[in-house]
């Protein structure tokens, strides 16, 4: 087994920062030691002087090849995991989709088939339940045993992925009994569909109306409802892609009562806003996702939530659709624009910029992007930290490199960047996944098929 020694860098984890040499033995981190204190030999030495040595990112929310609105998210597992590696992410948790009317197993098998042999980095799955019934409820414990330990339920998208309150409650009860974690897309989809219809009837068809009809109050209401249902079921709850200040307030109030309620936000809600949805012509379609981008004023509450631990995780909700041919499906009717933004490659860099901008500390960067998602989703202690015994998923990060984000240079399979022209300081230099170099000083040297399915443990967040 090859041994790799990383010297000269500043190791940054969620809990500590210290200069150390890091010894990797095969697929695992073997040891850390004070610089110069050991006589370690290795097959390869990586000089990280002046750089950070950080855990590989854990992106707990991606949608490779998601079917949506008559098309498919444009990144495959091959292109999407390669782009993730470029951005310093070494594990993704993607959402397998239950086809409506079929078994969960059918969806999970399909997702395994898409990912198997194609991934550059490790991957795991959540399960989207589009049809909660006696039979799918019975399947849940079997999935948990196979390492698919979280289930997403949609309070939005009636007729597609939507579950009603009774279905959500039953899934929460079942999850609570088996150690599964329920994740909710919290928006009142029934009310939103009424507002969509009214907007279109008025002739309000542009992308910006997508943001206007998906009212912040309807995100807050659904968040509140999901929390109460979880209380009744005595189950923990994780709310995905939180964007509204009022929804953060619901989570904060619940957590202040000591409830096991958790929340995630995404870079697009921290760095973009409803102003992007209102860009001239049809440009706003590039920014259509749900929950929607909010007016800028909401961002302060999201940053505060990340600092106070009322929000625990930043994931990307990476769900790319090309502008040409895909987002264009909604010209003249915003409700037909496929929902989702690209971002799996940009998350670690944008959050590093947030460190420089004073929103979060360096350790908090690693906590929300690596450690917390690993703990929340049963990947800890293998993923999300730099410690003996952990997987050798390590990023050498140059905190001084300046880069301009652009579709010209990114590696995601999508024809635009949501952050086009934005300059950030900090860039991934070298990436190792289970001890294998995947990015070598900004050259891709990985391979499709290196990445393995990681069965996850049940929910184990310490609170
Ligand atoms: N978020 C989004 O707009 N698309 C992906 C599906 C989802 O997460 O709801
Ligand atoms: Zn969602
Ligand atoms: Zn999503």
Short mmCIF file of C-alpha atoms and ligand atoms in Angstrom, two decimals:
data_model
loop_
_atom_site.label_atom_id
_atom_site.label_comp_id
_atom_site.label_asym_id
_atom_site.label_seq_id
_atom_site.Cartn_x
_atom_site.Cartn_y
_atom_site.Cartn_z
CA UNK A 1 0.00 0.00 0.00
CA UNK A 2 1.43 3.40 -1.00
CA UNK A 3 2.32 5.83 1.74
CA UNK A 4 1.97 9.57 1.21
CA UNK A 5 3.45 12.26 3.42
CA UNK A 6 2.02 15.78 3.39
CA UNK A 7 4.46 18.29 4.85
CA UNK A 8 4.54 21.97 5.69
CA UNK A 9 0.81 22.74 5.67
CA UNK A 10 -1.60 24.21 8.20
CA UNK A 11 -4.07 21.46 9.08
CA UNK A 12 -7.55 22.90 9.52
CA UNK A 13 -10.36 20.78 10.92
CA UNK A 14 -13.70 21.76 12.43
CA UNK A 15 -12.12 21.85 15.86
CA UNK A 16 -8.42 22.72 15.44
CA UNK A 17 -5.77 24.51 13.39
CA UNK A 18 -2.14 23.41 13.72
CA UNK A 19 0.97 22.90 11.63
CA UNK A 20 1.55 19.18 11.19
CA UNK A 21 2.88 16.48 8.94
CA UNK A 22 0.15 14.11 7.81
CA UNK A 23 0.96 10.50 6.96
CA UNK A 24 -1.42 8.59 4.72
CA UNK A 25 -1.11 4.83 4.52
CA UNK A 26 -3.10 3.32 1.67
CA UNK A 27 -6.69 4.51 1.91
CA UNK A 28 -6.50 5.86 5.45
CA UNK A 29 -4.90 8.65 7.44
CA UNK A 30 -2.27 6.92 9.54
CA UNK A 31 -0.89 9.64 11.78
CA UNK A 32 -0.27 13.35 12.36
CA UNK A 33 2.86 14.72 13.98
CA UNK A 34 4.59 17.98 14.79
CA UNK A 35 6.69 19.20 11.84
CA UNK A 36 10.14 17.54 11.83
CA UNK A 37 9.38 15.33 14.82
CA UNK A 38 9.27 12.05 12.88
CA UNK A 39 11.48 10.19 10.46
CA UNK A 40 8.65 8.98 8.30
CA UNK A 41 9.39 7.52 4.89
CA UNK A 42 6.81 7.58 2.13
CA UNK A 43 6.40 6.72 -1.54
CA UNK A 44 5.25 10.25 -2.27
CA UNK A 45 5.79 13.54 -0.49
CA UNK A 46 3.42 16.46 -1.06
CA UNK A 47 4.77 19.86 -0.09
CA UNK A 48 1.93 21.93 1.34
CA UNK A 49 4.00 24.84 2.60
CA UNK A 50 1.89 27.99 2.71
CA UNK A 51 -1.27 25.93 2.07
CA UNK A 52 -4.08 24.52 4.16
CA UNK A 53 -4.51 20.78 4.60
CA UNK A 54 -8.24 20.27 4.98
CA UNK A 55 -10.66 17.33 4.88
CA UNK A 56 -12.30 16.68 1.53
CA UNK A 57 -15.66 18.38 1.30
CA UNK A 58 -18.87 16.44 1.92
CA UNK A 59 -21.71 17.69 -0.25
CA UNK A 60 -24.86 16.17 1.22
CA UNK A 61 -27.25 17.40 -1.46
CA UNK A 62 -26.71 16.73 -5.17
CA UNK A 63 -28.93 15.64 -8.06
CA UNK A 64 -26.94 13.99 -10.82
CA UNK A 65 -29.19 13.11 -13.78
CA UNK A 66 -32.35 14.09 -11.87
CA UNK A 67 -35.47 13.81 -14.03
CA UNK A 68 -37.31 17.14 -13.75
CA UNK A 69 -39.83 19.01 -15.89
CA UNK A 70 -39.43 16.69 -18.89
CA UNK A 71 -35.63 16.75 -18.92
CA UNK A 72 -32.67 15.53 -16.85
CA UNK A 73 -30.06 17.39 -14.78
CA UNK A 74 -27.13 17.72 -17.14
CA UNK A 75 -24.34 16.30 -14.98
CA UNK A 76 -23.93 12.54 -14.99
CA UNK A 77 -22.24 10.82 -12.07
CA UNK A 78 -19.06 10.84 -14.15
CA UNK A 79 -19.02 14.55 -15.01
CA UNK A 80 -20.54 15.69 -11.73
CA UNK A 81 -18.18 13.81 -9.41
CA UNK A 82 -15.18 14.95 -11.48
CA UNK A 83 -16.32 18.55 -11.12
CA UNK A 84 -16.86 17.96 -7.39
CA UNK A 85 -13.25 16.79 -7.09
CA UNK A 86 -12.05 19.91 -8.91
CA UNK A 87 -13.83 21.90 -6.24
CA UNK A 88 -12.38 19.98 -3.30
CA UNK A 89 -15.38 17.79 -2.56
CA UNK A 90 -14.56 14.11 -2.07
CA UNK A 91 -17.96 12.73 -1.06
CA UNK A 92 -21.42 13.47 -2.40
CA UNK A 93 -24.75 12.26 -1.12
CA UNK A 94 -27.10 12.16 -4.11
CA UNK A 95 -30.87 11.69 -4.11
CA UNK A 96 -32.15 8.43 -5.58
CA UNK A 97 -35.71 8.92 -6.85
CA UNK A 98 -38.58 6.52 -6.35
CA UNK A 99 -40.50 6.48 -9.64
CA UNK A 100 -44.13 7.25 -8.74
CA UNK A 101 -46.14 4.06 -8.32
CA UNK A 102 -43.09 1.83 -8.05
CA UNK A 103 -41.02 0.49 -5.19
CA UNK A 104 -38.26 2.48 -3.46
CA UNK A 105 -36.02 -0.41 -4.46
CA UNK A 106 -36.61 0.32 -8.16
CA UNK A 107 -35.39 3.88 -7.74
CA UNK A 108 -32.43 2.85 -5.61
CA UNK A 109 -31.35 0.16 -8.09
CA UNK A 110 -31.57 2.70 -10.92
CA UNK A 111 -29.35 5.12 -8.98
CA UNK A 112 -26.80 2.42 -8.22
CA UNK A 113 -26.73 1.59 -11.93
CA UNK A 114 -26.12 5.23 -12.87
CA UNK A 115 -23.31 5.70 -10.35
CA UNK A 116 -21.58 2.34 -10.27
CA UNK A 117 -18.24 2.46 -12.07
CA UNK A 118 -18.63 6.11 -13.04
CA UNK A 119 -17.65 8.17 -10.01
CA UNK A 120 -14.34 9.92 -9.42
CA UNK A 121 -15.04 10.29 -5.67
CA UNK A 122 -17.05 8.41 -3.07
CA UNK A 123 -20.81 8.68 -3.02
CA UNK A 124 -23.84 7.75 -0.96
CA UNK A 125 -27.58 8.04 -1.45
CA UNK A 126 -30.62 9.54 0.21
CA UNK A 127 -34.00 8.26 -1.02
CA UNK A 128 -36.68 10.57 -2.42
CA UNK A 129 -40.08 9.11 -1.55
CA UNK A 130 -42.56 10.23 -4.18
CA UNK A 131 -45.23 7.82 -3.04
CA UNK A 132 -45.60 7.12 0.68
CA UNK A 133 -47.87 4.09 1.14
CA UNK A 134 -48.01 0.84 3.14
CA UNK A 135 -45.61 -0.86 0.82
CA UNK A 136 -42.98 1.89 0.62
CA UNK A 137 -43.19 2.44 4.39
CA UNK A 138 -42.37 -1.25 4.82
CA UNK A 139 -39.34 -0.86 2.57
CA UNK A 140 -37.73 1.87 4.66
CA UNK A 141 -36.02 -0.31 7.31
CA UNK A 142 -34.45 -2.44 4.56
CA UNK A 143 -32.94 0.65 2.95
CA UNK A 144 -31.62 1.85 6.30
CA UNK A 145 -29.91 -1.52 6.73
CA UNK A 146 -28.27 -1.07 3.34
CA UNK A 147 -26.86 2.31 4.30
CA UNK A 148 -29.49 4.55 2.75
CA UNK A 149 -30.45 6.16 6.04
CA UNK A 150 -32.26 9.35 5.05
CA UNK A 151 -35.46 10.03 3.13
CA UNK A 152 -36.55 13.22 1.42
CA UNK A 153 -40.20 14.21 1.39
CA UNK A 154 -41.57 17.09 -0.66
CA UNK A 155 -44.18 19.48 0.68
CA UNK A 156 -43.96 21.14 -2.78
CA UNK A 157 -44.55 19.97 -6.37
CA UNK A 158 -48.14 18.58 -6.15
CA UNK A 159 -48.65 15.74 -8.62
CA UNK A 160 -44.93 15.08 -8.93
CA UNK A 161 -42.98 14.45 -5.72
CA UNK A 162 -45.55 15.89 -3.26
CA UNK A 163 -46.51 14.14 -0.02
CA UNK A 164 -49.45 15.27 2.13
CA UNK A 165 -49.19 15.80 5.88
CA UNK A 166 -50.51 12.32 6.70
CA UNK A 167 -47.91 10.72 4.46
CA UNK A 168 -45.17 12.87 5.96
CA UNK A 169 -46.24 11.97 9.50
CA UNK A 170 -46.26 8.26 8.71
CA UNK A 171 -42.83 8.40 7.09
CA UNK A 172 -41.50 10.31 10.10
CA UNK A 173 -42.92 7.71 12.49
CA UNK A 174 -41.34 4.92 10.47
CA UNK A 175 -38.02 6.74 10.21
CA UNK A 176 -38.03 7.48 13.93
CA UNK A 177 -38.48 3.77 14.65
CA UNK A 178 -35.66 2.65 12.37
CA UNK A 179 -33.06 5.38 12.86
CA UNK A 180 -33.73 6.99 9.49
CA UNK A 181 -33.67 10.77 9.12
CA UNK A 182 -36.48 12.59 7.32
CA UNK A 183 -35.47 15.55 5.17
CA UNK A 184 -38.18 17.93 4.01
CA UNK A 185 -38.40 20.27 1.06
CA UNK A 186 -40.45 22.76 3.04
CA UNK A 187 -42.68 24.90 0.82
CA UNK A 188 -46.48 24.91 0.78
CA UNK A 189 -46.79 23.56 -2.77
CA UNK A 190 -50.61 23.58 -2.83
CA UNK A 191 -50.77 27.32 -2.08
CA UNK A 192 -47.85 28.04 -4.41
CA UNK A 193 -49.64 26.33 -7.31
CA UNK A 194 -52.61 28.66 -6.81
CA UNK A 195 -50.30 31.69 -6.96
CA UNK A 196 -48.54 30.28 -10.04
CA UNK A 197 -51.85 29.90 -11.86
CA UNK A 198 -52.92 33.43 -10.91
CA UNK A 199 -49.59 34.91 -12.00
CA UNK A 200 -49.69 33.19 -15.39
CA UNK A 201 -53.32 34.29 -15.89
CA UNK A 202 -52.19 37.90 -15.28
CA UNK A 203 -49.47 37.49 -17.92
CA UNK A 204 -46.66 37.45 -15.34
CA UNK A 205 -44.63 34.82 -17.14
CA UNK A 206 -41.00 35.97 -16.62
CA UNK A 207 -38.50 34.09 -14.42
CA UNK A 208 -38.66 36.71 -11.66
CA UNK A 209 -42.26 35.69 -10.93
CA UNK A 210 -40.97 32.24 -9.91
CA UNK A 211 -39.41 33.94 -6.89
CA UNK A 212 -42.43 36.11 -6.19
CA UNK A 213 -45.05 33.34 -6.07
CA UNK A 214 -42.90 31.05 -3.92
CA UNK A 215 -43.46 33.35 -0.97
CA UNK A 216 -41.12 33.34 2.02
CA UNK A 217 -44.17 32.93 4.27
CA UNK A 218 -45.03 29.70 2.48
CA UNK A 219 -41.54 28.36 3.17
CA UNK A 220 -41.85 29.40 6.82
CA UNK A 221 -45.32 27.87 7.13
CA UNK A 222 -44.16 24.54 5.71
CA UNK A 223 -41.06 24.58 7.92
CA UNK A 224 -43.25 25.17 10.98
CA UNK A 225 -45.60 22.36 9.92
CA UNK A 226 -42.75 19.93 9.30
CA UNK A 227 -41.34 20.69 12.76
CA UNK A 228 -44.70 20.05 14.44
CA UNK A 229 -45.17 16.80 12.52
CA UNK A 230 -41.69 15.68 13.58
CA UNK A 231 -42.55 16.50 17.20
CA UNK A 232 -45.70 14.41 17.00
CA UNK A 233 -43.71 11.55 15.43
CA UNK A 234 -40.89 12.03 17.97
CA UNK A 235 -38.42 11.96 15.10
CA UNK A 236 -35.52 14.22 14.17
CA UNK A 237 -35.91 16.48 11.16
CA UNK A 238 -33.53 18.00 8.61
CA UNK A 239 -34.86 20.83 6.45
CA UNK A 240 -33.09 21.16 3.09
CA UNK A 241 -32.25 24.31 1.14
CA UNK A 242 -33.46 26.88 3.65
CA UNK A 243 -33.59 30.32 2.02
CA UNK A 244 -36.05 32.55 3.91
CA UNK A 245 -35.29 34.51 7.06
CA UNK A 246 -38.72 33.48 8.39
CA UNK A 247 -37.85 29.79 7.93
CA UNK A 248 -34.59 30.26 9.84
CA UNK A 249 -36.67 31.80 12.64
CA UNK A 250 -38.84 28.66 12.78
CA UNK A 251 -35.77 26.43 13.05
CA UNK A 252 -34.21 28.68 15.66
CA UNK A 253 -37.37 28.68 17.78
CA UNK A 254 -37.55 24.88 17.61
CA UNK A 255 -33.90 24.46 18.51
CA UNK A 256 -34.29 26.90 21.38
CA UNK A 257 -36.85 24.43 22.75
CA UNK A 258 -34.25 21.67 22.46
CA UNK A 259 -35.89 19.89 19.54
CA UNK A 260 -33.71 17.72 17.25
CA UNK A 261 -34.32 19.93 14.23
CA UNK A 262 -31.58 20.74 11.73
CA UNK A 263 -31.22 22.89 8.65
CA UNK A 264 -29.14 23.31 5.57
CA UNK A 265 -28.66 26.26 3.30
CA UNK A 266 -26.80 26.53 -0.01
CA UNK A 267 -24.28 28.95 -1.54
CA UNK A 268 -26.85 30.32 -3.98
CA UNK A 269 -28.93 31.70 -1.09
CA UNK A 270 -25.85 33.21 0.52
CA UNK A 271 -24.29 34.78 -2.58
CA UNK A 272 -27.14 35.32 -5.08
CA UNK A 273 -30.54 36.95 -4.73
CA UNK A 274 -33.89 37.75 -6.34
CA UNK A 275 -32.01 40.45 -8.28
CA UNK A 276 -30.50 37.64 -10.37
CA UNK A 277 -33.96 36.26 -11.12
CA UNK A 278 -34.89 39.72 -12.41
CA UNK A 279 -31.95 39.96 -14.84
CA UNK A 280 -33.02 41.26 -18.29
CA UNK A 281 -34.65 39.10 -20.92
CA UNK A 282 -34.72 35.42 -20.03
CA UNK A 283 -31.38 35.51 -18.14
CA UNK A 284 -33.21 35.07 -14.84
CA UNK A 285 -34.01 31.46 -15.84
CA UNK A 286 -30.43 30.58 -14.95
CA UNK A 287 -31.30 31.28 -11.32
CA UNK A 288 -34.60 29.41 -11.06
CA UNK A 289 -34.49 26.92 -8.22
CA UNK A 290 -36.76 25.99 -5.32
CA UNK A 291 -36.82 27.22 -2.66
CA UNK A 292 -36.19 30.37 -4.71
CA UNK A 293 -33.50 32.99 -4.43
CA UNK A 294 -34.76 35.63 -1.98
CA UNK A 295 -34.27 39.41 -1.73
CA UNK A 296 -30.77 40.18 -0.45
CA UNK A 297 -32.08 41.10 3.01
CA UNK A 298 -32.58 37.40 3.81
CA UNK A 299 -28.86 36.67 3.58
CA UNK A 300 -27.97 38.17 6.95
CA UNK A 301 -30.26 35.70 8.72
CA UNK A 302 -28.69 32.77 6.86
CA UNK A 303 -25.15 33.85 7.77
CA UNK A 304 -26.23 34.40 11.36
CA UNK A 305 -27.86 30.96 11.46
CA UNK A 306 -24.64 29.41 10.21
CA UNK A 307 -22.65 31.18 12.91
CA UNK A 308 -25.04 30.32 15.74
CA UNK A 309 -25.50 26.69 14.61
CA UNK A 310 -29.20 27.18 13.95
CA UNK A 311 -28.19 26.08 10.45
CA UNK A 312 -25.63 23.28 10.50
CA UNK A 313 -24.76 22.46 6.89
CA UNK A 314 -24.05 24.12 3.56
CA UNK A 315 -24.73 21.79 0.63
CA UNK A 316 -25.07 22.75 -3.00
CA UNK A 317 -28.39 21.23 -4.16
CA UNK A 318 -26.36 20.85 -7.36
CA UNK A 319 -28.99 20.32 -10.06
CA UNK A 320 -27.70 21.78 -13.32
CA UNK A 321 -29.76 22.44 -16.43
CA UNK A 322 -28.21 24.04 -19.49
CA UNK A 323 -29.56 27.45 -20.46
CA UNK A 324 -29.79 26.37 -24.08
CA UNK A 325 -32.43 23.72 -24.60
CA UNK A 326 -33.25 23.10 -20.93
CA UNK A 327 -33.91 26.34 -19.02
CA UNK A 328 -35.40 27.55 -22.31
CA UNK A 329 -38.28 25.08 -21.88
CA UNK A 330 -39.82 27.79 -19.71
CA UNK A 331 -39.70 30.73 -22.13
CA UNK A 332 -43.11 32.38 -21.83
CA UNK A 333 -44.04 30.32 -18.72
CA UNK A 334 -41.73 30.46 -15.70
CA UNK A 335 -43.42 27.38 -14.19
CA UNK A 336 -41.91 25.25 -16.98
CA UNK A 337 -38.30 26.26 -16.26
CA UNK A 338 -36.53 23.22 -14.80
CA UNK A 339 -35.66 23.98 -11.18
CA UNK A 340 -32.05 23.85 -10.09
CA UNK A 341 -28.62 25.48 -10.13
CA UNK A 342 -25.12 24.16 -10.77
CA UNK A 343 -22.64 24.52 -7.92
CA UNK A 344 -20.95 21.31 -6.80
CA UNK A 345 -17.57 22.69 -7.95
CA UNK A 346 -17.96 26.11 -6.32
CA UNK A 347 -19.02 25.41 -2.73
CA UNK A 348 -15.66 25.10 -0.95
CA UNK A 349 -14.29 28.21 -2.69
CA UNK A 350 -17.34 30.38 -2.06
CA UNK A 351 -17.33 29.41 1.61
CA UNK A 352 -13.61 30.16 1.84
CA UNK A 353 -14.40 33.59 0.44
CA UNK A 354 -17.00 33.88 3.22
CA UNK A 355 -14.16 33.30 5.70
CA UNK A 356 -12.21 36.16 4.14
CA UNK A 357 -15.33 38.33 4.14
CA UNK A 358 -15.74 37.76 7.88
CA UNK A 359 -19.03 35.81 7.77
CA UNK A 360 -17.62 32.62 9.31
CA UNK A 361 -14.36 31.44 10.85
CA UNK A 362 -11.95 29.09 9.10
CA UNK A 363 -12.95 26.22 11.38
CA UNK A 364 -16.62 26.92 10.86
CA UNK A 365 -15.94 26.64 7.10
CA UNK A 366 -14.74 23.08 7.64
CA UNK A 367 -17.54 22.33 10.10
CA UNK A 368 -20.41 23.32 7.77
CA UNK A 369 -18.84 21.96 4.55
CA UNK A 370 -17.17 18.75 5.80
CA UNK A 371 -17.63 17.69 9.42
CA UNK A 372 -21.29 18.46 10.11
CA UNK A 373 -22.64 16.83 6.93
CA UNK A 374 -20.49 13.77 7.66
CA UNK A 375 -21.87 13.49 11.22
CA UNK A 376 -25.43 14.30 10.22
CA UNK A 377 -25.52 11.64 7.55
CA UNK A 378 -23.64 8.80 9.20
CA UNK A 379 -20.31 9.23 7.41
CA UNK A 380 -18.30 10.28 10.46
CA UNK A 381 -15.55 9.37 11.43
CA UNK A 382 -14.55 8.12 7.95
CA UNK A 383 -15.33 11.41 6.25
CA UNK A 384 -15.22 15.09 7.13
CA UNK A 385 -12.11 15.22 9.30
CA UNK A 386 -8.35 14.76 9.36
CA UNK A 387 -7.63 12.19 12.04
CA UNK A 388 -5.90 8.81 12.29
CA UNK A 389 -8.20 6.12 10.94
CA UNK A 390 -10.26 8.46 8.77
CA UNK A 391 -10.36 7.97 5.02
CA UNK A 392 -7.45 9.74 3.33
CA UNK A 393 -9.76 12.29 1.67
CA UNK A 394 -7.54 15.32 1.86
CA UNK A 395 -7.39 18.66 0.04
CA UNK A 396 -4.34 20.87 -0.25
CA UNK A 397 -5.94 24.31 -0.43
CA UNK A 398 -4.16 27.47 -1.56
CA UNK A 399 -5.75 30.31 0.43
CA UNK A 400 -4.01 33.00 -1.61
CA UNK A 401 -4.75 31.93 -5.20
CA UNK A 402 -7.17 34.29 -6.91
CA UNK A 403 -9.61 32.86 -9.45
CA UNK A 404 -12.53 34.07 -11.50
CA UNK A 405 -15.48 31.69 -11.62
CA UNK A 406 -16.72 31.09 -15.14
CA UNK A 407 -18.39 28.56 -17.42
CA UNK A 408 -15.27 28.90 -19.60
CA UNK A 409 -13.13 27.26 -16.94
CA UNK A 410 -15.44 25.17 -14.77
CA UNK A 411 -15.79 21.41 -15.14
CA UNK A 412 -19.52 20.98 -14.55
CA UNK A 413 -21.44 19.82 -17.60
CA UNK A 414 -23.53 22.95 -17.94
CA UNK A 415 -23.28 25.90 -20.30
CA UNK A 416 -23.36 28.73 -17.75
CA UNK A 417 -22.05 29.58 -14.32
CA UNK A 418 -24.37 31.02 -11.70
CA UNK A 419 -21.30 32.94 -10.47
CA UNK A 420 -19.97 34.10 -13.86
CA UNK A 421 -17.21 36.68 -13.46
CA UNK A 422 -17.08 36.54 -9.66
CA UNK A 423 -13.54 36.70 -8.30
CA UNK A 424 -12.77 34.65 -5.20
CA UNK A 425 -9.58 34.18 -3.24
CA UNK A 426 -8.66 30.57 -2.51
CA UNK A 427 -8.43 27.53 -4.75
CA UNK A 428 -8.04 23.79 -4.51
CA UNK A 429 -4.54 22.71 -5.49
CA UNK A 430 -4.38 18.94 -4.91
CA UNK A 431 -7.08 16.46 -3.92
CA UNK A 432 -6.73 12.92 -2.60
CA UNK A 433 -9.61 10.50 -2.36
CA UNK A 434 -8.89 7.48 -0.14
CA UNK A 435 -5.18 8.09 -0.63
CA UNK A 436 -5.32 8.33 -4.43
CA UNK A 437 -4.45 11.66 -6.03
CA UNK A 438 -7.43 12.85 -8.06
CA UNK A 439 -6.36 16.45 -8.70
CA UNK A 440 -2.60 16.99 -8.86
CA UNK A 441 -1.63 20.67 -8.72
CA UNK A 442 -4.68 21.56 -10.82
CA UNK A 443 -4.49 18.68 -13.23
CA UNK A 444 -7.16 15.99 -13.16
CA UNK A 445 -5.51 12.59 -12.73
CA UNK A 446 -8.49 10.71 -11.29
CA UNK A 447 -10.57 8.05 -12.92
CA UNK A 448 -14.22 7.14 -13.26
CA UNK A 449 -14.76 4.09 -11.08
CA UNK A 450 -12.41 5.06 -8.28
CA UNK A 451 -15.36 6.39 -6.28
CA UNK A 452 -17.24 3.82 -4.23
CA UNK A 453 -20.70 3.63 -2.74
CA UNK A 454 -20.47 4.36 1.00
CA UNK A 455 -23.21 2.75 3.10
CA UNK A 456 -24.09 5.22 5.84
CA UNK A 457 -24.77 4.71 9.53
CA UNK A 458 -27.96 6.03 11.06
CA UNK A 459 -28.40 9.57 12.34
CA UNK A 460 -25.80 10.36 14.99
CA UNK A 461 -25.59 14.13 15.28
CA UNK A 462 -24.46 14.92 18.81
CA UNK A 463 -26.72 17.98 19.04
N1 LIG B 1 -33.86 22.72 -5.73
C1 LIG B 1 -34.17 22.69 -7.00
O1 LIG B 1 -34.58 23.70 -7.52
N2 LIG B 1 -34.06 21.56 -7.72
C2 LIG B 1 -33.69 20.29 -7.26
C3 LIG B 1 -34.81 19.55 -6.60
C4 LIG B 1 -35.00 19.97 -5.17
O2 LIG B 1 -34.08 19.86 -4.38
O3 LIG B 1 -36.09 20.39 -4.82
ZN1 LIG B 2 -35.98 20.32 -2.75
ZN1 LIG B 3 -32.39 19.24 -4.10
#
